[in-house]
XYZ file of C-alpha atoms in Angstrom:
682
model
C 6.731 -18.992 23.584
C 10.075 -17.928 24.980
C 11.566 -21.371 24.403
C 10.149 -21.860 20.895
C 12.843 -20.834 18.460
C 10.352 -20.947 15.582
C 8.090 -18.306 17.106
C 7.951 -15.077 15.120
C 8.072 -11.485 16.248
C 5.218 -10.690 18.669
C 3.898 -7.292 19.766
C 2.195 -6.954 23.161
C 0.453 -3.634 23.671
C -1.572 -2.388 26.633
C -3.591 0.801 26.158
C -5.429 2.967 28.646
C -8.338 5.182 27.627
C -11.218 6.648 29.650
C -10.206 4.617 32.686
C -10.382 1.289 30.843
C -7.644 -0.948 29.506
C -7.402 -2.676 26.138
C -4.867 -5.363 25.281
C -3.604 -5.839 21.738
C -1.602 -8.696 20.244
C 0.197 -8.308 16.939
C 2.597 -10.093 14.618
C 3.552 -10.026 10.933
C 0.626 -11.107 8.781
C 2.514 -14.158 7.538
C 2.986 -15.406 11.110
C -0.364 -14.465 12.646
C -1.775 -17.989 12.399
C 1.249 -19.415 14.231
C 0.873 -16.927 17.088
C -2.876 -17.494 17.394
C -2.455 -21.275 17.392
C 0.214 -21.120 20.074
C -1.820 -18.778 22.262
C -5.029 -20.768 22.001
C -3.136 -23.954 22.735
C -1.795 -22.475 25.966
C -4.985 -20.576 26.903
C -8.056 -22.400 25.521
C -10.453 -19.787 26.926
C -8.751 -16.808 25.303
C -10.923 -14.763 22.936
C -9.149 -12.993 20.068
C -11.020 -10.193 18.316
C -9.647 -8.953 14.971
C -8.810 -5.244 15.050
C -11.050 -3.663 12.409
C -9.755 -0.103 12.674
C -6.458 1.682 13.201
C -5.241 2.287 16.725
C -5.238 5.906 17.909
C -1.837 7.464 17.197
C 0.368 8.760 19.990
C 1.997 12.181 19.819
C 4.789 11.637 22.337
C 6.812 8.472 22.872
C 9.811 7.084 24.704
C 11.671 3.814 25.031
C 12.828 2.028 28.153
C 16.503 1.327 28.753
C 18.189 -0.706 31.495
C 21.348 0.390 33.251
C 22.878 -3.068 32.721
C 22.311 -6.145 30.593
C 23.723 -8.459 33.257
C 21.189 -8.126 36.045
C 17.499 -9.020 36.078
C 14.708 -6.768 37.240
C 12.818 -7.984 40.278
C 10.083 -10.562 39.679
C 9.173 -11.305 43.296
C 5.608 -9.944 43.075
C 4.432 -10.225 39.498
C 0.701 -9.647 40.279
C 1.544 -6.549 42.308
C 3.890 -5.225 39.639
C 1.270 -5.788 36.933
C -1.356 -4.041 39.069
C 0.881 -0.973 39.445
C 1.362 -0.693 35.679
C -2.357 -1.228 35.031
C -3.263 1.483 37.533
C -0.943 3.919 35.745
C -2.478 3.082 32.359
C -6.005 3.441 33.729
C -5.339 7.100 34.649
C -5.871 8.128 31.022
C -9.030 10.173 30.647
C -11.655 10.124 27.900
C -9.625 12.511 25.695
C -6.319 10.737 26.359
C -4.543 7.560 25.245
C -1.635 5.966 27.089
C 0.204 2.993 25.565
C 2.797 0.472 26.741
C 4.275 -1.544 23.877
C 6.552 -4.567 24.233
C 7.997 -6.070 21.033
C 9.381 -9.576 21.489
C 12.079 -10.325 18.956
C 14.574 -13.191 18.576
C 14.480 -15.813 21.319
C 17.303 -16.136 23.806
C 18.163 -19.576 25.106
C 19.119 -20.185 28.750
C 22.859 -19.909 29.428
C 25.079 -21.512 32.038
C 27.428 -19.342 34.115
C 30.555 -21.314 35.170
C 31.963 -20.801 38.623
C 35.282 -19.553 37.188
C 33.742 -17.049 34.778
C 36.040 -14.377 33.312
C 35.297 -10.762 34.048
C 34.691 -10.100 30.356
C 31.191 -11.541 30.802
C 30.020 -8.580 32.869
C 32.383 -5.643 32.134
C 32.533 -3.434 29.026
C 34.917 -4.431 26.232
C 37.050 -1.338 26.669
C 37.816 -2.296 30.289
C 38.859 -5.750 29.149
C 41.118 -4.145 26.512
C 42.724 -1.869 29.110
C 42.965 -4.159 32.151
C 42.979 -7.567 30.488
C 40.771 -10.588 31.100
C 42.579 -12.280 33.905
C 40.114 -11.676 36.688
C 37.071 -13.793 37.563
C 33.599 -12.624 38.528
C 32.915 -12.346 42.219
C 30.131 -14.436 43.765
C 27.511 -11.665 43.910
C 27.916 -10.694 40.253
C 27.950 -14.324 39.181
C 24.669 -14.985 41.038
C 23.059 -11.904 39.492
C 24.192 -12.929 36.011
C 22.948 -16.470 36.535
C 19.517 -15.136 37.531
C 19.473 -13.044 34.370
C 20.423 -15.648 31.763
C 19.299 -18.944 33.305
C 15.809 -18.876 31.741
C 14.559 -18.529 28.199
C 13.801 -15.034 27.048
C 13.649 -12.530 24.246
C 15.581 -9.782 22.620
C 13.049 -6.998 22.895
C 12.202 -3.333 23.142
C 9.730 -1.485 25.368
C 8.069 1.745 24.282
C 5.726 4.181 26.010
C 3.394 6.512 24.130
C 0.806 9.115 25.023
C -1.770 11.444 23.514
C -3.142 14.198 25.748
C -4.402 17.775 25.313
C -1.431 19.541 26.950
C 2.327 18.957 27.183
C 2.101 18.948 30.971
C -0.550 16.256 30.954
C 1.467 14.129 28.519
C 4.487 14.449 30.779
C 2.523 13.459 33.879
C 1.065 10.369 32.226
C 4.416 9.182 30.849
C 6.237 9.780 34.121
C 3.459 8.045 36.051
C 3.706 4.986 33.819
C 7.485 5.024 34.085
C 7.231 5.212 37.867
C 5.055 2.093 37.846
C 7.624 0.272 35.722
C 10.369 1.339 38.121
C 8.673 -0.718 40.809
C 10.521 -3.598 39.102
C 13.974 -2.097 39.670
C 16.446 -4.210 41.616
C 19.840 -3.478 43.219
C 22.258 -2.653 40.439
C 19.633 -2.314 37.701
C 17.678 0.857 37.016
C 15.184 1.791 34.309
C 15.542 4.932 32.223
C 13.253 6.571 29.691
C 14.877 7.740 26.464
C 13.351 9.583 23.534
C 11.668 7.631 20.752
C 9.876 8.617 17.563
C 6.114 8.396 18.109
C 5.535 6.884 14.671
C 7.702 3.886 15.579
C 5.284 2.967 18.370
C 2.252 3.570 16.153
C 3.710 1.374 13.402
C 5.106 -1.185 15.908
C 8.424 -1.063 14.055
C 11.059 -3.570 15.116
C 14.371 -1.890 16.102
C 17.498 -2.333 14.030
C 19.378 -3.275 17.208
C 17.496 -4.870 20.069
C 18.246 -2.856 23.216
C 16.988 -5.294 25.858
C 17.360 -8.937 26.781
C 14.548 -10.035 29.097
C 13.601 -13.401 30.534
C 9.996 -14.504 30.392
C 9.332 -13.440 33.985
C 10.855 -10.035 33.332
C 8.525 -9.601 30.366
C 5.574 -10.350 32.634
C 6.780 -7.779 35.146
C 7.144 -4.997 32.566
C 4.318 -5.673 30.072
C 1.367 -4.565 32.208
C -0.792 -7.536 31.264
C -3.234 -8.681 33.982
C -2.032 -11.280 36.453
C -3.692 -12.654 39.562
C -1.967 -14.071 42.589
C -2.740 -17.535 44.009
C -6.215 -17.599 45.509
C -6.847 -13.946 44.634
C -9.693 -12.679 42.514
C -9.637 -8.975 43.348
C -10.763 -6.504 40.720
C -7.881 -5.153 38.631
C -7.493 -1.486 37.634
C -9.115 -0.634 34.323
C -10.628 -4.098 33.945
C -14.214 -5.374 34.271
C -15.132 -6.810 37.686
C -13.661 -10.229 38.357
C -17.155 -11.461 39.213
C -19.167 -12.703 37.524
C -16.507 -14.490 35.530
C -16.857 -14.441 31.744
C -16.614 -17.823 30.021
C -17.297 -18.126 26.281
C -19.612 -20.942 25.169
C -18.318 -23.789 23.093
C -18.948 -23.525 19.337
C -22.421 -24.571 18.226
C -22.571 -27.787 16.238
C -25.527 -28.958 14.211
C -28.692 -27.025 13.478
C -29.131 -23.801 15.431
C -32.497 -23.694 17.194
C -34.146 -22.375 20.350
C -31.800 -19.535 21.269
C -31.516 -19.580 25.049
C -29.457 -16.409 25.517
C -26.484 -14.488 24.162
C -22.904 -14.837 25.346
C -21.387 -11.881 27.203
C -17.839 -12.982 26.399
C -15.705 -10.512 24.424
C -15.961 -10.765 20.674
C -18.869 -11.259 18.294
C -22.219 -11.899 19.952
C -22.587 -15.668 20.141
C -26.008 -17.231 20.794
C -26.299 -20.259 23.024
C -28.788 -22.812 21.750
C -30.839 -25.372 23.629
C -31.956 -27.903 21.008
C -35.224 -29.677 21.665
C -33.394 -32.983 22.112
C -31.602 -31.407 25.081
C -34.833 -29.835 26.350
C -36.249 -33.344 26.669
C -33.569 -33.943 29.314
C -35.230 -31.134 31.299
C -34.204 -27.611 32.236
C -33.956 -26.136 35.736
C -34.333 -22.335 35.996
C -33.414 -20.705 39.307
C -33.670 -17.025 40.188
C -35.554 -14.552 42.410
C -38.202 -12.107 41.295
C -37.202 -9.292 38.964
C -34.092 -10.778 37.330
C -35.603 -11.819 33.976
C -36.785 -15.360 34.659
C -40.208 -14.853 33.064
C -38.602 -13.328 29.977
C -36.455 -16.425 29.503
C -39.490 -18.687 29.903
C -41.355 -16.614 27.321
C -38.433 -17.002 24.884
C -38.526 -20.775 25.272
C -42.313 -20.972 24.971
C -42.457 -18.858 21.828
C -39.640 -20.850 20.225
C -41.725 -24.014 20.628
C -44.874 -22.252 19.452
C -43.114 -21.027 16.322
C -41.819 -24.554 15.675
C -45.334 -26.019 15.864
C -44.820 -28.102 19.012
C -47.263 -28.900 21.773
C -46.778 -26.672 24.811
C -48.074 -26.298 28.367
C -47.305 -23.232 30.501
C -48.381 -23.089 34.156
C -47.529 -19.938 36.078
C -48.732 -18.174 39.240
C -49.232 -14.558 38.191
C -50.666 -14.296 34.696
C -48.047 -11.878 33.380
C -46.109 -14.614 31.574
C -49.269 -15.890 29.903
C -50.205 -12.359 28.834
C -46.731 -11.834 27.343
C -46.999 -15.067 25.371
C -50.535 -14.342 24.188
C -49.482 -10.934 22.897
C -46.887 -12.576 20.637
C -48.553 -15.731 19.323
C -47.718 -16.151 15.612
C -50.738 -15.938 13.355
C -50.431 -19.529 12.166
C -50.728 -20.852 15.759
C -53.518 -18.656 17.138
C -56.181 -21.331 16.623
C -54.123 -23.781 18.709
C -54.207 -21.646 21.862
C -56.241 -22.760 24.883
C -56.251 -20.653 28.065
C -57.402 -22.478 31.193
C -58.109 -19.422 33.318
C -60.114 -19.814 36.557
C -60.590 -16.038 36.534
C -62.682 -16.303 33.355
C -66.152 -15.319 34.596
C -68.070 -16.076 31.391
C -66.977 -19.299 29.677
C -63.979 -20.906 31.396
C -62.109 -23.855 29.947
C -62.878 -26.908 32.053
C -60.836 -29.673 33.636
C -62.303 -32.965 34.789
C -59.544 -34.967 36.477
C -62.020 -37.826 37.043
C -62.564 -38.376 33.326
C -61.333 -41.707 32.019
C -61.384 -43.039 28.499
C -58.562 -43.823 26.083
C -57.457 -46.739 28.229
C -57.204 -44.677 31.433
C -58.401 -46.926 34.270
C -60.431 -45.402 37.135
C -58.017 -46.804 39.715
C -55.082 -44.999 38.072
C -57.053 -41.758 37.872
C -57.914 -41.964 41.566
C -54.333 -42.751 42.575
C -53.200 -39.552 40.856
C -55.884 -37.494 42.609
C -55.102 -39.004 46.001
C -51.428 -38.163 45.524
C -52.364 -34.533 44.881
C -54.706 -34.318 47.876
C -52.278 -36.127 50.158
C -49.373 -33.820 49.335
C -51.563 -30.719 49.604
C -53.170 -31.696 52.894
C -50.385 -33.741 54.466
C -50.771 -32.042 57.864
C -54.414 -33.135 58.181
C -54.129 -36.503 56.438
C -54.951 -39.710 58.246
C -56.020 -43.294 57.523
C -59.731 -42.472 57.697
C -59.368 -39.489 55.360
C -57.468 -41.714 52.936
C -60.135 -44.427 53.131
C -63.101 -42.114 52.636
C -61.576 -40.103 49.799
C -60.325 -43.231 48.034
C -63.737 -44.885 47.997
C -65.639 -41.708 47.144
C -63.330 -40.739 44.286
C -63.311 -44.267 42.893
C -67.107 -44.291 42.919
C -67.189 -41.072 40.912
C -64.385 -42.127 38.550
C -66.365 -45.235 37.512
C -69.038 -42.983 36.036
C -68.906 -40.924 32.849
C -71.162 -38.190 34.231
C -69.255 -37.216 37.392
C -67.014 -34.346 38.453
C -65.187 -33.249 41.606
C -68.019 -30.856 42.453
C -70.172 -33.915 43.233
C -67.814 -35.123 45.969
C -69.383 -33.159 48.885
C -72.896 -34.176 47.797
C -71.827 -37.805 47.586
C -70.651 -37.703 51.194
C -73.486 -35.631 52.703
C -76.688 -36.168 50.674
C -78.225 -39.657 51.203
C -80.519 -39.525 48.178
C -77.804 -38.316 45.839
C -75.391 -40.864 47.299
C -77.744 -43.795 46.705
C -78.290 -42.725 43.081
C -74.541 -42.852 42.446
C -73.425 -45.801 44.552
C -75.863 -48.508 43.546
C -74.006 -49.299 40.322
C -70.587 -49.134 41.994
C -71.769 -51.497 44.721
C -73.069 -53.935 42.122
C -69.832 -53.824 40.127
C -67.501 -54.047 43.137
C -69.319 -55.550 46.124
C -66.095 -56.613 47.846
C -64.406 -53.194 48.086
C -66.833 -50.379 47.325
C -69.843 -52.409 48.465
C -68.391 -53.044 51.920
C -67.229 -49.431 52.279
C -70.626 -47.904 51.489
C -72.353 -50.442 53.716
C -70.130 -49.304 56.595
C -70.655 -45.658 55.712
C -74.455 -45.969 55.631
C -74.653 -47.640 59.037
C -72.910 -44.677 60.705
C -75.077 -42.254 62.606
C -75.328 -38.707 61.320
C -72.992 -37.497 64.071
C -70.448 -40.245 63.395
C -70.617 -39.597 59.672
C -70.136 -35.858 60.161
C -67.107 -36.466 62.380
C -65.604 -38.912 59.886
C -65.870 -36.606 56.896
C -65.103 -33.327 58.679
C -61.381 -33.259 57.689
C -62.305 -33.975 54.070
C -65.094 -31.417 53.920
C -62.923 -28.706 55.461
C -60.422 -29.082 52.642
C -62.972 -29.436 49.851
C -64.794 -26.279 50.882
C -61.561 -24.286 50.528
C -61.938 -24.409 46.760
C -65.541 -25.492 46.113
C -66.859 -22.383 47.856
C -65.241 -20.412 45.039
C -67.529 -20.186 41.977
C -64.498 -19.752 39.718
C -63.106 -23.123 40.772
C -66.462 -24.870 40.465
C -66.810 -23.481 36.969
C -63.556 -25.207 35.963
C -63.604 -28.560 37.799
C -67.390 -28.877 37.655
C -67.486 -29.542 33.911
C -68.363 -33.183 33.323
C -67.346 -33.215 29.662
C -65.021 -30.286 28.933
C -64.608 -29.266 25.320
C -60.842 -29.496 25.745
C -58.718 -32.220 27.299
C -55.001 -32.198 28.018
C -54.657 -35.156 25.699
C -55.050 -32.706 22.800
C -51.691 -31.129 23.654
C -50.143 -34.445 22.611
C -52.460 -35.446 19.779
C -53.192 -32.052 18.197
C -50.150 -30.057 19.395
C -52.291 -27.566 21.258
C -50.870 -24.683 23.303
C -52.264 -24.772 26.850
C -51.686 -21.678 28.988
C -52.694 -21.830 32.660
C -52.526 -18.518 34.588
C -53.121 -19.135 38.306
C -53.191 -15.761 40.002
C -53.302 -16.355 43.747
C -54.887 -12.960 44.227
C -57.812 -13.973 42.025
C -58.569 -17.564 43.047
C -56.711 -17.806 46.358
C -53.427 -19.603 47.110
C -54.958 -22.951 48.120
C -57.286 -23.104 45.142
C -54.491 -22.068 42.763
C -52.194 -24.762 44.161
C -54.924 -27.395 43.843
C -55.912 -26.479 40.291
C -52.289 -26.323 39.143
C -51.582 -29.680 40.756
C -54.639 -31.212 39.083
C -53.473 -29.935 35.703
C -50.009 -31.441 36.249
C -51.487 -34.758 37.438
C -53.779 -34.951 34.393
C -50.850 -34.004 32.184
C -48.809 -36.836 33.665
C -51.575 -39.335 32.892
C -51.635 -38.107 29.292
C -47.856 -38.480 29.171
C -48.033 -42.097 30.314
C -50.541 -42.858 27.557
C -47.704 -42.321 25.063
C -46.194 -45.658 26.094
C -48.538 -47.351 23.619
C -47.399 -45.060 20.808
C -44.434 -45.896 18.526
C -41.383 -43.859 19.448
C -41.132 -42.201 16.046
C -44.623 -40.734 16.529
C -43.893 -39.132 19.902
C -43.361 -35.566 18.768
C -41.733 -33.385 21.458
C -43.949 -31.628 23.997
C -42.603 -28.899 26.277
C -44.037 -28.273 29.759
C -43.057 -25.039 31.544
C -43.948 -24.756 35.240
C -43.090 -21.548 37.072
C -43.029 -21.774 40.892
C -42.845 -25.509 40.431
C -43.031 -26.250 44.168
C -46.686 -25.127 44.158
C -47.915 -27.487 41.450
C -45.677 -30.540 40.997
C -47.412 -33.360 42.875
C -47.206 -36.713 41.116
C -48.267 -40.216 42.189
C -44.730 -41.483 41.600
C -41.171 -40.581 42.504
C -40.228 -37.349 40.746
C -36.782 -38.602 39.726
C -38.363 -41.628 38.048
C -41.015 -39.422 36.460
C -38.433 -37.096 34.905
C -36.484 -40.042 33.530
C -39.653 -41.621 32.141
C -40.893 -38.354 30.625
C -37.649 -37.971 28.690
C -38.218 -41.309 26.995
C -41.814 -40.379 26.194
C -40.863 -37.161 24.423
C -41.905 -34.709 27.149
C -39.429 -32.134 28.422
C -39.990 -30.117 31.595
C -38.717 -26.632 32.359
C -38.990 -26.243 36.130
C -38.559 -22.720 37.494
C -38.597 -21.273 40.995
C -36.972 -18.565 43.114
C -34.677 -20.285 45.618
C -33.734 -23.812 46.660
C -35.286 -23.749 50.137
C -38.714 -23.508 48.480
C -38.387 -27.126 47.364
C -39.132 -30.111 49.585
C -36.079 -32.303 50.078
C -37.216 -35.015 47.664
C -38.179 -32.563 44.930
C -34.921 -30.668 45.362
C -32.723 -33.743 44.979
C -34.772 -35.003 42.016
C -34.527 -31.712 40.122
C -30.841 -31.156 40.870
C -30.040 -34.720 39.880
C -32.220 -35.168 36.798
C -32.501 -31.779 35.104
C -29.495 -32.010 32.808
C -29.506 -28.313 31.883
C -29.547 -25.451 34.349
C -29.913 -21.680 34.109
C -29.163 -19.573 37.183
C -29.983 -15.897 37.509
C -28.641 -13.774 40.369
C -28.766 -15.964 43.485
C -28.642 -15.435 47.246
C -25.381 -16.590 48.894
C -26.797 -19.901 50.160
C -28.021 -20.986 46.720
C -24.901 -19.604 45.041
C -22.691 -21.834 47.186
C -24.676 -24.906 46.106
C -24.628 -24.003 42.411
C -20.867 -23.314 42.428
C -20.067 -26.837 43.630
C -18.672 -29.023 40.892
C -17.664 -26.046 38.736
C -14.051 -25.065 39.502
C -14.308 -22.147 37.060
C -16.947 -20.471 39.229
C -17.343 -19.291 42.802
C -20.425 -18.262 44.735
C -19.571 -14.626 43.964
C -20.095 -15.299 40.262
C -23.751 -16.102 40.951
C -24.451 -13.401 43.526
C -22.992 -10.628 41.338
C -25.012 -11.334 38.179
C -27.053 -8.399 36.910
C -30.666 -8.443 35.770
C -31.218 -10.507 32.603
C -27.771 -12.131 33.026
C -27.378 -15.826 33.760
C -24.890 -18.597 34.272
C -25.964 -21.600 32.221
C -24.799 -25.195 32.102
C -26.205 -27.320 29.306
C -26.133 -31.066 28.898
C -23.831 -30.922 25.892
C -21.165 -29.083 27.934
C -21.889 -29.998 31.573
C -18.381 -29.254 32.761
C -18.413 -25.697 31.490
C -21.031 -23.199 32.661
C -21.100 -19.968 30.672
C -22.249 -16.448 31.435
C -24.977 -15.061 29.175
C -27.621 -12.389 28.918
C -31.250 -12.785 27.939
C -33.223 -10.150 26.050
C -36.161 -8.063 27.127
C -39.627 -8.705 25.782
C -40.335 -7.739 22.180
C -43.276 -5.481 21.287
C -46.743 -6.999 21.252
C -47.651 -8.903 18.123
C -44.043 -9.927 17.458
C -42.208 -13.033 18.518
C -39.449 -12.753 21.078
C -36.106 -13.112 19.338
C -32.822 -12.922 21.285
C -30.904 -12.201 18.103
C -32.804 -9.092 17.019
C -34.770 -6.483 18.931
C -37.862 -5.471 16.893
C -38.256 -1.727 16.619
C -41.973 -1.403 15.840
C -45.052 -3.180 17.195
C -46.475 -5.821 14.918
C -49.857 -5.779 13.266
C -51.100 -9.175 14.445
C -54.204 -9.402 16.602
C -53.256 -12.170 19.024
C -55.777 -14.002 21.211
C -56.417 -12.794 24.732
C -57.487 -14.520 27.897
C -61.031 -13.269 27.412
C -61.362 -14.403 23.805
C -64.742 -16.157 23.567
C -63.537 -18.352 20.685
C -61.618 -20.459 23.208
C -63.105 -23.892 24.051
C -64.822 -22.970 27.335
C -68.382 -23.508 28.562
C -70.693 -20.731 29.821
C -71.071 -20.600 33.586
C -74.315 -21.120 35.496
C -74.921 -17.958 37.494
C -76.734 -19.787 40.298
C -74.173 -22.499 41.106
C -70.959 -21.282 39.587
C -70.712 -24.489 37.590
C -70.657 -24.773 33.793
C -72.891 -26.351 31.226
């Protein structure tokens, strides 16, 4: 700006009040657009907020004068000089205002200082008139003058103003600010404070005669605006903490939908949207317990519910499901299905062996084997693989089978013969030869062969709650209905209720069945694949697919299924899952992170450091969306709205709603009554 001769008058004002600093920028109304355009061109991230009310007036003012116009103030430590001025401004208390005003007037172009310069360049006119102009400037004065005029600058004035309860306090604040400015004094140049009318500072009146000529670096030294040294990010006096950094989001284009969070950047509250087309490219949510992760997931779920989309939510505690259930809109209540293994009366069932709709038994069994293999990898061997493969395939070929039958198939000869005769007839080469081998084993050999399998199966089949879910041969609800009827499936898997192993198995079976339903969309025209959103909290416990996860995420995107994968820290994830999620989830939301995770998340984002992630507060996030991958932004999410009302980041409802949302125990859900003797269901 100092070299632009077209630039208009500019007012820079720094104000201290209640220990905080405020920076104001002003210009004549006719030139405001020019100043704003120039500033935003130089500083794209700057946020300008229109001043809606008058500034507090000052009661006492002064103006700064220099002892000479031919020497520059020191500019050797601009960050340190700015810090000193900021510290002086920040001393103003809650009932005080302290102002430093710099008015930049006409521009001054750089000047050359010849070696044989006459003395008239640096001495007063009356000395030239008395002694003549025959002398030349000595080397020291010529160097000082060259430093002063060799860069572009401004004709300007500097004013100080204060409002305080007592004259003594006003004097102390003004003298303290003046002392900070005097840190810029240099040999041969001193700063003085002269009287000035207070109303001239309040009105930002340009002087009739400009008293100062300052280069651009001198303006920086004396203006009190925040500067940071190379490689330094220390907190500055009177300013918010340097971490987490505040970056405003880019302007929203297109239809606004699915508010993710609200920007914390200065200025009007700006929502950040995650359109469903971006959700289909998958979202990764990372953050420990207690920072607001579940609240964000509830926001996303309820946005899809309100929009009429199919939704699946799998989570390990039940609190997220309860929050969503309490806020289901009335027009979607009939679409809700809660698959809750803790339901002791009529649980919703899941039969992962069920075929139909073009789902081949071999594909169904491959998905189940992948789940069992990843769950029981430490005890998995070739014989376990062989026995489970044949037994599951035998059951999957029938329409009246469930996982509860698996132990009976392996241990009860009469039951086994009733189920295997048809499989042997249909597949004598594979299943026929396996069951022939199995039958010729002695009881002791058979018991030893199936012991690893039975040990694992008992871990969940001994629980009546699990048998009631996976023991239903023909459940009234299938996951396919999420895609065909846009149902809302909520799966609370409280480890304290069903046990950690059983919860992990049931969640993994739901995800595996969901993946099979996703693949069935390949036969559907693309324009009929309405978006479906799958939210998995503590994803490492449940995501076990029969294919590479990176390929699965890429394939799901094309089939209209978007995953939101949430967990607490990166070391929870196996290496393959970690690389797949980091590489294929195109949007990411990070809550407060431990140092190790923060260092990973900061890579590739020069605007951020690990400290920006570790210093986030509760309900605050750093987010990077697919539409602006190079620019993560800092945001805040909102707390949960009252029951019966939808979560809305833009407004906080003040009164509970009057809806009567479904609950986990609602008997209108599509479950089947349990048998009290076996724990299974009708």
